mmCIF file of C-alpha atoms in Angstrom:
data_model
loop_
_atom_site.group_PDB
_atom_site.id
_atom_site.type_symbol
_atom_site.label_atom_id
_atom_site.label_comp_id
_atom_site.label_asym_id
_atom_site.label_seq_id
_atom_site.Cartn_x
_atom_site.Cartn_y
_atom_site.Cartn_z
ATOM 1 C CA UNK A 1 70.902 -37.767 106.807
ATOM 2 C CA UNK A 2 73.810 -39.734 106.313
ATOM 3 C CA UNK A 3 76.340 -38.764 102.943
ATOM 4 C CA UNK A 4 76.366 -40.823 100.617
ATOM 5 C CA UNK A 5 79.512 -41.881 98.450
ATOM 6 C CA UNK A 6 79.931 -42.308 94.870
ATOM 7 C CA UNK A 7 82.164 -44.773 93.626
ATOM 8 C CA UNK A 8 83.142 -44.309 89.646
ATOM 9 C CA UNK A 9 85.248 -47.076 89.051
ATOM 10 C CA UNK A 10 84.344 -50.516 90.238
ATOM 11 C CA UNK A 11 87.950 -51.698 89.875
ATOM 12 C CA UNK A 12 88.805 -49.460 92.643
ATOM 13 C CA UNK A 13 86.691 -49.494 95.627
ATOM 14 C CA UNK A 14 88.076 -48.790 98.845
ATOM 15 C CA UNK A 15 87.694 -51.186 101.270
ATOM 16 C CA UNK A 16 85.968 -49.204 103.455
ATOM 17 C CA UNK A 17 82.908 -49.254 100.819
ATOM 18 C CA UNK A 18 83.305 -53.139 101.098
ATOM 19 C CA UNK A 19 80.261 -55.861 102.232
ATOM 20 C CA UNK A 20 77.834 -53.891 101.538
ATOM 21 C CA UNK A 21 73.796 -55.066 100.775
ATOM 22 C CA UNK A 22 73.211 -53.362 96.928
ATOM 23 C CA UNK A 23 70.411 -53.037 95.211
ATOM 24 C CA UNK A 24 70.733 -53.377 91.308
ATOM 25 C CA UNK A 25 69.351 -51.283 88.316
ATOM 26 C CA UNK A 26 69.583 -48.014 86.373
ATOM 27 C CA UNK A 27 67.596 -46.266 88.928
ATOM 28 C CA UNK A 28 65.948 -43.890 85.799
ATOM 29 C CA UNK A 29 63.694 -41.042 87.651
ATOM 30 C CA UNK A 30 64.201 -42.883 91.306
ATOM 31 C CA UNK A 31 60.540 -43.778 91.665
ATOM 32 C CA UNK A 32 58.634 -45.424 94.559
ATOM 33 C CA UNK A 33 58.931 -48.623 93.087
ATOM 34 C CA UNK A 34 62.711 -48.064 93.074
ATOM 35 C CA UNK A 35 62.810 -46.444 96.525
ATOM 36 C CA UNK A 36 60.542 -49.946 97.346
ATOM 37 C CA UNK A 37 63.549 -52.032 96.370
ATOM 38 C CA UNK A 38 65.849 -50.037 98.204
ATOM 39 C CA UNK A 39 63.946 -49.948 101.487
ATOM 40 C CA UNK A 40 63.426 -53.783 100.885
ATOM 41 C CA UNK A 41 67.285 -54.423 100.466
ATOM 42 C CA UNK A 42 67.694 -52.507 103.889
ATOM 43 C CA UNK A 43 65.399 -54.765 105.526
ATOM 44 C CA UNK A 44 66.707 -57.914 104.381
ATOM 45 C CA UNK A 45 70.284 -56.799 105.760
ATOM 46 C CA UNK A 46 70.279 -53.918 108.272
ATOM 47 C CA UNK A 47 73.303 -54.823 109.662
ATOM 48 C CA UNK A 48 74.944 -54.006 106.437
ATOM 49 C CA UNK A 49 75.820 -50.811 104.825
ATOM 50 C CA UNK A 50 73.179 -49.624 102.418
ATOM 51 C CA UNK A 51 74.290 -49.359 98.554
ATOM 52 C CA UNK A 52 73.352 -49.406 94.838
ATOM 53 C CA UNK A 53 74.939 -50.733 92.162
ATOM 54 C CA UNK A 54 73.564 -48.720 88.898
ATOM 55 C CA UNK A 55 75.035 -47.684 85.144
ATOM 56 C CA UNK A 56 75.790 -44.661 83.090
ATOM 57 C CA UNK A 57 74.927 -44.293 81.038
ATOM 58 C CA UNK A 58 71.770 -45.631 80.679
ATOM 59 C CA UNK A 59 72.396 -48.729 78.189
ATOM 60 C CA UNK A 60 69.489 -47.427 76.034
ATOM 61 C CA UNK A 61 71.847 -44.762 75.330
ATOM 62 C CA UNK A 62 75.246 -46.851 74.170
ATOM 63 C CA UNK A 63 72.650 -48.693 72.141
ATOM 64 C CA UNK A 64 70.330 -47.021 70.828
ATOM 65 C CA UNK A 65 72.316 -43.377 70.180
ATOM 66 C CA UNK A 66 69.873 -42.236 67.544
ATOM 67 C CA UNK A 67 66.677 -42.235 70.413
ATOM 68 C CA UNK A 68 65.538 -39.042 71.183
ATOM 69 C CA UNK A 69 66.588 -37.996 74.951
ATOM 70 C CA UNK A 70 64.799 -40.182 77.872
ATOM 71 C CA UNK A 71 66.069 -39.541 80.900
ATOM 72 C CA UNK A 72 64.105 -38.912 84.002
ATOM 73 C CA UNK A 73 67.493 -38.063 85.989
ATOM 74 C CA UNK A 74 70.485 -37.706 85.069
ATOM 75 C CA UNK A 75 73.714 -38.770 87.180
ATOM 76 C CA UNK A 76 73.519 -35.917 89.816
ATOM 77 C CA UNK A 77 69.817 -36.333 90.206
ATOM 78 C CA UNK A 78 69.730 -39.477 91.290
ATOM 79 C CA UNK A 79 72.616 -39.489 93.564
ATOM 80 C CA UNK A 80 71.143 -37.171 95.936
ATOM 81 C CA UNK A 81 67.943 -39.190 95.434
ATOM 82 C CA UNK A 82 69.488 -42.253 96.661
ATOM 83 C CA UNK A 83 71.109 -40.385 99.085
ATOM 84 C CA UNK A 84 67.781 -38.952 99.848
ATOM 85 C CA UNK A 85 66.549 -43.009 100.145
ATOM 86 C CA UNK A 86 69.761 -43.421 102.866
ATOM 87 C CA UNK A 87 71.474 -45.323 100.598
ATOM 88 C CA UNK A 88 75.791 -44.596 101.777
ATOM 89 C CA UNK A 89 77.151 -45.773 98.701
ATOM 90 C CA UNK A 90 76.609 -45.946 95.195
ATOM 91 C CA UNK A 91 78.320 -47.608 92.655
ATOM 92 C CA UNK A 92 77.889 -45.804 89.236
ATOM 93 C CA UNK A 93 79.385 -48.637 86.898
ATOM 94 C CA UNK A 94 80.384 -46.750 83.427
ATOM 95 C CA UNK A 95 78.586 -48.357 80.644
ATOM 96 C CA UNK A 96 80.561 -48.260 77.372
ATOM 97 C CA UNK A 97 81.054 -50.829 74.645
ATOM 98 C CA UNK A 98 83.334 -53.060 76.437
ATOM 99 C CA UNK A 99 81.911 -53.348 79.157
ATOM 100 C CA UNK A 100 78.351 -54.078 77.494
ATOM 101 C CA UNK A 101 80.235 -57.429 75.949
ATOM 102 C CA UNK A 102 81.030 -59.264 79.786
ATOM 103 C CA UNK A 103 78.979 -61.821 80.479
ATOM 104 C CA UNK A 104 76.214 -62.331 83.074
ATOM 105 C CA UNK A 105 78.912 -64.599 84.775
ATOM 106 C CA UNK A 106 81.975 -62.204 84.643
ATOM 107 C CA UNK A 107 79.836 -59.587 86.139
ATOM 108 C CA UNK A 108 78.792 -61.520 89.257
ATOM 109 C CA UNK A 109 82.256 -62.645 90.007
ATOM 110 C CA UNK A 110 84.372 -59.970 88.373
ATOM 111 C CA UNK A 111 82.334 -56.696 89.620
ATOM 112 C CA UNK A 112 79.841 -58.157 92.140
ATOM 113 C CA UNK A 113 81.388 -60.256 94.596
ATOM 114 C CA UNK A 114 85.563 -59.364 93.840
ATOM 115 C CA UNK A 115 85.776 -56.165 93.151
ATOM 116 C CA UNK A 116 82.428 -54.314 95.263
ATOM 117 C CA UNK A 117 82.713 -57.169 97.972
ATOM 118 C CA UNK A 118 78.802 -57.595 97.811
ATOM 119 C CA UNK A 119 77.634 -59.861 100.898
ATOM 120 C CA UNK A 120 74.208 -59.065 99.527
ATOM 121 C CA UNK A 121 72.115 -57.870 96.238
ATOM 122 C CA UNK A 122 68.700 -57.724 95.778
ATOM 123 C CA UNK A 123 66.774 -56.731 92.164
ATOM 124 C CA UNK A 124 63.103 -56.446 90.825
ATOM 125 C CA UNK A 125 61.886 -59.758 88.713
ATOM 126 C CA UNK A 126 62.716 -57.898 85.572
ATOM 127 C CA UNK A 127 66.120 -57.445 86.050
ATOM 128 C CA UNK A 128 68.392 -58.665 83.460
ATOM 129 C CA UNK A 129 71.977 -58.248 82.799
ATOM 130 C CA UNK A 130 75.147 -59.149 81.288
ATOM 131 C CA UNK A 131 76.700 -59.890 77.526
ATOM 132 C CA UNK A 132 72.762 -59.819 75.422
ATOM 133 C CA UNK A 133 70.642 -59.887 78.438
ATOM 134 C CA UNK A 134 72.340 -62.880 78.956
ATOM 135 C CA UNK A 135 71.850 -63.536 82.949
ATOM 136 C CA UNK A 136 68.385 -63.339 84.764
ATOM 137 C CA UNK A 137 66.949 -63.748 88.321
ATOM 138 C CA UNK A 138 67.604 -67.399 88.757
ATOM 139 C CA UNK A 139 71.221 -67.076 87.086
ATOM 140 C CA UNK A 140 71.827 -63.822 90.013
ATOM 141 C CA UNK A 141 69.979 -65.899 93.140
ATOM 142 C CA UNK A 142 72.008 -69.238 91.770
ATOM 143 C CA UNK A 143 75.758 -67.911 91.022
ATOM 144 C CA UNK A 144 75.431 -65.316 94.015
ATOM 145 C CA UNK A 145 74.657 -68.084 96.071
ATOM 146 C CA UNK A 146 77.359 -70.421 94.984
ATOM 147 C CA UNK A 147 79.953 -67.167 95.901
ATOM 148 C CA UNK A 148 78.598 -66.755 99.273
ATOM 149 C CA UNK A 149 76.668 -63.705 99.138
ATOM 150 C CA UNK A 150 72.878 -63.189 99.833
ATOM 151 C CA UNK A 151 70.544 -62.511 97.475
ATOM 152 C CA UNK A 152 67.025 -61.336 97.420
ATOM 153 C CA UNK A 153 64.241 -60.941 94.837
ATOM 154 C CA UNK A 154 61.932 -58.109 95.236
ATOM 155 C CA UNK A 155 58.312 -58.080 93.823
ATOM 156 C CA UNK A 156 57.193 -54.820 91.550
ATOM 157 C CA UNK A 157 55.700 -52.308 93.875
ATOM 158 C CA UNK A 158 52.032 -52.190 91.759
ATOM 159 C CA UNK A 159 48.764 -50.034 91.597
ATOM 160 C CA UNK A 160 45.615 -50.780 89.870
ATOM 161 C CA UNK A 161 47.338 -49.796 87.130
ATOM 162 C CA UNK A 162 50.792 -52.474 87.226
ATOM 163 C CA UNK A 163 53.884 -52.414 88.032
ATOM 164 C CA UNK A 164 55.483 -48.737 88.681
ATOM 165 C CA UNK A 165 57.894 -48.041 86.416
ATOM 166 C CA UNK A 166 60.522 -45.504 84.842
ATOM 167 C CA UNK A 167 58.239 -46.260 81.254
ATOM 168 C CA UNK A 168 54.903 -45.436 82.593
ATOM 169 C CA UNK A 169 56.594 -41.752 84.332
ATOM 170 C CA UNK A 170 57.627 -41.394 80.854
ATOM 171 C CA UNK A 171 54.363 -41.748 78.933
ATOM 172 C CA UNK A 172 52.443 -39.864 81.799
ATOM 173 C CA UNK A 173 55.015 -36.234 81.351
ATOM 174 C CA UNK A 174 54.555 -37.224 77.167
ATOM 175 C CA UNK A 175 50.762 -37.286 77.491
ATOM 176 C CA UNK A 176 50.426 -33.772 79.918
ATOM 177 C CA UNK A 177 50.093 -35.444 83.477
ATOM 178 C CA UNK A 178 53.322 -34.052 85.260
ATOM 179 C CA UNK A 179 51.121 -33.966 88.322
ATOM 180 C CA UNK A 180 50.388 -37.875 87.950
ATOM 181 C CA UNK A 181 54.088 -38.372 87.396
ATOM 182 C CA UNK A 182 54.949 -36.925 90.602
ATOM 183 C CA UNK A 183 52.445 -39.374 92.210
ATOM 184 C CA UNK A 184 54.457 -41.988 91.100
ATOM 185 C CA UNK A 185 58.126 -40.135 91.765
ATOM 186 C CA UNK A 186 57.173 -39.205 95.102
ATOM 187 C CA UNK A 187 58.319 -35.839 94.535
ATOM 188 C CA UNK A 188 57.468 -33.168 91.449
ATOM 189 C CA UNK A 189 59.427 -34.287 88.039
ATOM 190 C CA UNK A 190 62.124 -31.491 87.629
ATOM 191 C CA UNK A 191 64.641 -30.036 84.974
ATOM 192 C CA UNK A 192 67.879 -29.203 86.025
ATOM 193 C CA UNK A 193 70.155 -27.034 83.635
ATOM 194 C CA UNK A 194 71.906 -23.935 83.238
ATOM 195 C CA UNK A 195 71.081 -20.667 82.204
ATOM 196 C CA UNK A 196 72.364 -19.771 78.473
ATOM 197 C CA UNK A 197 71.320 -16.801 76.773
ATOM 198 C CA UNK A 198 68.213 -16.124 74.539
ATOM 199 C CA UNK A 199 67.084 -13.614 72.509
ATOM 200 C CA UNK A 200 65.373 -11.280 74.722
ATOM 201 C CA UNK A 201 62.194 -11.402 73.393
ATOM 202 C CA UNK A 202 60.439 -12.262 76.588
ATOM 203 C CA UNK A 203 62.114 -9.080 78.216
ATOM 204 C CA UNK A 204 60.199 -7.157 75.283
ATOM 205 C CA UNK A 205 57.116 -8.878 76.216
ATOM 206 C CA UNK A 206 57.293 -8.053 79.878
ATOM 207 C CA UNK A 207 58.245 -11.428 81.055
ATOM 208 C CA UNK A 208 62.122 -12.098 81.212
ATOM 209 C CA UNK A 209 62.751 -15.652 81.303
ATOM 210 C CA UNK A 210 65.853 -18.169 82.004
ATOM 211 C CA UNK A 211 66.215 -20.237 79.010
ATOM 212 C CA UNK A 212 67.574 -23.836 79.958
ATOM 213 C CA UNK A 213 68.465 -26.430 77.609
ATOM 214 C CA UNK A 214 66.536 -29.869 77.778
ATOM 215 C CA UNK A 215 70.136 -31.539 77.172
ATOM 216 C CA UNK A 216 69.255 -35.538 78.187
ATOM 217 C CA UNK A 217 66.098 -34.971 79.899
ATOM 218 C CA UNK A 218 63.370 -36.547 78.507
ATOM 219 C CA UNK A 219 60.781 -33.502 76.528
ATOM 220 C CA UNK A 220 57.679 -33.538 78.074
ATOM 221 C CA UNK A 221 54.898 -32.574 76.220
ATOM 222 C CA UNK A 222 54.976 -28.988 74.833
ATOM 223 C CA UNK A 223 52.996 -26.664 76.447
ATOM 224 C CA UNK A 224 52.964 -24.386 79.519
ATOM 225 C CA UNK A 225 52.913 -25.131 82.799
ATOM 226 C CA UNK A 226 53.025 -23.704 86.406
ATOM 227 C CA UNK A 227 56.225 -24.661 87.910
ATOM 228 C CA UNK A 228 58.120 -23.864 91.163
ATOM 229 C CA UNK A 229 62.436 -23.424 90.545
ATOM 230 C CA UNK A 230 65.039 -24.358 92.619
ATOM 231 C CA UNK A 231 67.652 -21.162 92.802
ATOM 232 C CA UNK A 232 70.999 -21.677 93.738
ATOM 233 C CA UNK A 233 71.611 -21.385 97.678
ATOM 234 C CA UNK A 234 67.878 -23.596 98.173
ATOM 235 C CA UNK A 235 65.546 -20.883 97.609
ATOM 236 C CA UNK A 236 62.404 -21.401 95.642
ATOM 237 C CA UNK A 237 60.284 -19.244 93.177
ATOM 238 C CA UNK A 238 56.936 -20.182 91.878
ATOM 239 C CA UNK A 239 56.533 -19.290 88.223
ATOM 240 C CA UNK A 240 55.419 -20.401 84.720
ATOM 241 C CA UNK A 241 57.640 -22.429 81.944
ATOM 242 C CA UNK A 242 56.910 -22.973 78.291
ATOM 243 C CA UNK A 243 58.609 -25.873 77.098
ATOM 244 C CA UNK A 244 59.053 -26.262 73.368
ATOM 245 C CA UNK A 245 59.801 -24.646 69.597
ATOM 246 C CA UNK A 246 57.881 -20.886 70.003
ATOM 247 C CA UNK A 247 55.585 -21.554 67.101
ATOM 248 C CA UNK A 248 54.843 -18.261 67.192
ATOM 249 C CA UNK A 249 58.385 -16.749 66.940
ATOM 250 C CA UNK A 250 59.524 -19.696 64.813
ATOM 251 C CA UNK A 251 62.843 -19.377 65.083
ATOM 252 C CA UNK A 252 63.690 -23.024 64.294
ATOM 253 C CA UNK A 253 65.746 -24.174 67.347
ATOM 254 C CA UNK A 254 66.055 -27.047 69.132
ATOM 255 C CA UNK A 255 63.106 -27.529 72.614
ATOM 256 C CA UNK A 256 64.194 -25.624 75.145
ATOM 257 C CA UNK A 257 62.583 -24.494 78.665
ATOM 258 C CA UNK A 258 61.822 -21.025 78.943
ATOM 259 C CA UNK A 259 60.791 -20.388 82.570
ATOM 260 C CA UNK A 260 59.566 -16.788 84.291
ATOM 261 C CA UNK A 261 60.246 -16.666 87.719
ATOM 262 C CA UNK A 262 57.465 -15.024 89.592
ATOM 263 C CA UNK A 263 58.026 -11.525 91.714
ATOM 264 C CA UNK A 264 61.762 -12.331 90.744
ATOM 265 C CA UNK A 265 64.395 -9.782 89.497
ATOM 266 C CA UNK A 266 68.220 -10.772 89.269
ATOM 267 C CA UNK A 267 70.743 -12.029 87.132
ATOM 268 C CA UNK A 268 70.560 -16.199 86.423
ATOM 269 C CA UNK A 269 72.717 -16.398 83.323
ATOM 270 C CA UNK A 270 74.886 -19.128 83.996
ATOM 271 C CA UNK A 271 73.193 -20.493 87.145
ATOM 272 C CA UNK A 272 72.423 -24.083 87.499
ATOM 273 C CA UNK A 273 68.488 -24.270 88.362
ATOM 274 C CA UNK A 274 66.397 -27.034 88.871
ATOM 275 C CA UNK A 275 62.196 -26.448 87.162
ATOM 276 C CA UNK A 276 59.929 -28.729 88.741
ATOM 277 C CA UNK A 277 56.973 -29.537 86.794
ATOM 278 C CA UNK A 278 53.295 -29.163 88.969
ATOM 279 C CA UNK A 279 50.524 -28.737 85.943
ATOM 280 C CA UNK A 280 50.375 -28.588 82.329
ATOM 281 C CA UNK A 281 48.351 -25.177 81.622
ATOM 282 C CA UNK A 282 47.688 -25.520 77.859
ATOM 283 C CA UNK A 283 49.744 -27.178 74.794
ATOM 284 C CA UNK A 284 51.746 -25.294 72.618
ATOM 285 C CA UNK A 285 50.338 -23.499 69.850
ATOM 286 C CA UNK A 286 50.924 -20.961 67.375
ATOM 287 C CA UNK A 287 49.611 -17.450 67.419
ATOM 288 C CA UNK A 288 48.926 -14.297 65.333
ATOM 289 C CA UNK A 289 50.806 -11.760 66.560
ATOM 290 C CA UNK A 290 53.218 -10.762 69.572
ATOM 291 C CA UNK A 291 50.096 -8.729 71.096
ATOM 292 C CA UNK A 292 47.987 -11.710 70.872
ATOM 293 C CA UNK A 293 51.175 -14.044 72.445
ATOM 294 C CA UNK A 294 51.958 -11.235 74.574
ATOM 295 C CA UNK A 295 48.158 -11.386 76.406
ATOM 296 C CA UNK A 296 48.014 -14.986 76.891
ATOM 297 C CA UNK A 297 51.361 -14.988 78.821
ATOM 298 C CA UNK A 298 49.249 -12.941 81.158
ATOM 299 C CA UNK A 299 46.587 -15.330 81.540
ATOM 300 C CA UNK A 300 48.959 -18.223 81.538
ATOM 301 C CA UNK A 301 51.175 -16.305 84.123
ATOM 302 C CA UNK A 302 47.627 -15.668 86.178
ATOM 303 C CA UNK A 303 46.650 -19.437 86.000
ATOM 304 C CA UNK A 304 49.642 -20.661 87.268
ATOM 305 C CA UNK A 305 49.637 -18.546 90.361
ATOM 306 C CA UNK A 306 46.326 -19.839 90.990
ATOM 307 C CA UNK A 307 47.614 -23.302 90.350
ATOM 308 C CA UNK A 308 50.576 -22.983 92.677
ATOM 309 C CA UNK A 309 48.461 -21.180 95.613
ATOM 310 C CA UNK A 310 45.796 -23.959 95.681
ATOM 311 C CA UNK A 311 48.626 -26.334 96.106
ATOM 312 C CA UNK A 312 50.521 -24.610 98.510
ATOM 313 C CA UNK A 313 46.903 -24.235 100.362
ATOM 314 C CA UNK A 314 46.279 -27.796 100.047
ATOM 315 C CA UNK A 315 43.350 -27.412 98.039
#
């Protein structure tokens, strides 16, 4: 597999990054409808190197600050899956206040075609960009044309459902489905954070756990699920993850992801891991007593081993 670059600053790209065919968007979760408009830029100009043109942060974010956290992926995550897609260069285009106020036309001139040297861009029928939302399709396919560079519109990649989309992955992890999400990713929705401290109490319990902050990542629903985790060095551990407030312990903090590593015995404080969800077990909910939470760990713990091994099987 080819490396992939990542370009920061759109005012200076090397040339050797120049004419490149980019696909445009924010590329939220990297879904198959977004690895559909990649392979379809590819097609329309394999002679050219392969590139995407995306944001960050997500303009939801700059504008709407007071949202709770949405993100599929965040910046790491969906370099290495575009890089995973073969794109070679990607073009991560910082989104802050003044750069939210250039116009649709500025952007196509200014960033598209003189500073990234586009020869090509291609975008879903949704796409819309510039100063308010201000250019379209027909503005892109128009002004890119009048600069000299291809341009190609790529239809939704739909089920019976409509259009995929970084909103429906979304809704599917809110509602439970993390299993239906990955249907639609193309590969298990994961959580990728570092190991802080807890409390301890699952150690007293008799199942240590790596805490990991949610940070940007969109909350699933609250619950616990059977998971597999990435370990640093590309080793991976089955295990079980309760992601939410402890109603039971009600200590009042923030959603967090608790996960316990199956068969597992080390040291992960300060490690970055990666928790991909595979099945919501049960939702959160509130118990009497530490025994009582204590025993249905256990049968959590036991369900998601039975979970895991029947997909591992391919049952």
């Amino acid at each position: 597999m080819l490396k992939a670059r990542l370009h920061t600053n759109w005012r200076d790209i090397p040339p050797e990054a120049h004419g490149c065919a980019a696909a445009l968007g924010n590329f939220d979760g990297v879904h198959l409808g977004h690895a559909h408009l990649v392979h379809s830029t590819h097609a329309a100009r394999p002679d050219l190197p392969l590139a995407v043109v995306t944001f960050e942060p997500h303009p939801r974010e700059l504008f709407r600050p007071q949202d709770p956290p949405f993100r599929l992926s965040l910046p790491d995550e969906r370099f290495a899956a575009l890089q995973a897609l073969g794109v070679q260069h990607v073009f991560q285009i910082g989104f802050d206040e003044e750069f939210s106020r250039m116009t649709a036309e500025r952007f196509v001139e200014d960033v598209l075609h003189d500073a990234l040297c586009l020869r090509h861009v291609a975008c879903g029928p949704d796409f819309a960009f510039g100063y308010r939302r201000g250019g379209d399709v027909t503005f892109l396919a128009e002004r890119t044309g009048e600069l000299g560079m291809g341009f190609t519109s790529v239809p939704a990649l739909a089920d019976a459902a409509g259009p995929y989309s970084s909103t429906r992955i979304r809704r599917l992890l809110q509602e439970g489905y993390p299993e239906r999400a990955a249907e639609e990713l193309g590969r298990p929705w994961f959580i990728r954070g570092q190991v802080q401290h807890g409390d301890k109490r699952g150690r007293l319990l008799g199942f240590p756990t790596a805490n990991i902050p949610l940070g940007r990542h969109l909350e699933p629903a609250r619950g616990v699920y059977a998971v597999t985790v990435r370990l640093p060095g590309g080793y991976t551990r089955p295990g079980v993850a309760n992601i939410g407030r402890r109603p039971t312990i009600n200590d009042g903090q923030e959603s967090r992801v608790e996960v316990h590593l199956f068969d597992f015995d080390g040291d992960l404080y300060g490690q970055t891991l990666s928790v991909a969800l595979h099945k919501m077990l049960r939702a959160e909910q509130r118990f009497a007593g530490l025994d009582e939470l204590k025993a249905q760990i256990a049968q959590d713990a036991q369900q998601a081993r039975v979970v895991l091994n029947a997909e591992l099987a391919g049952i």
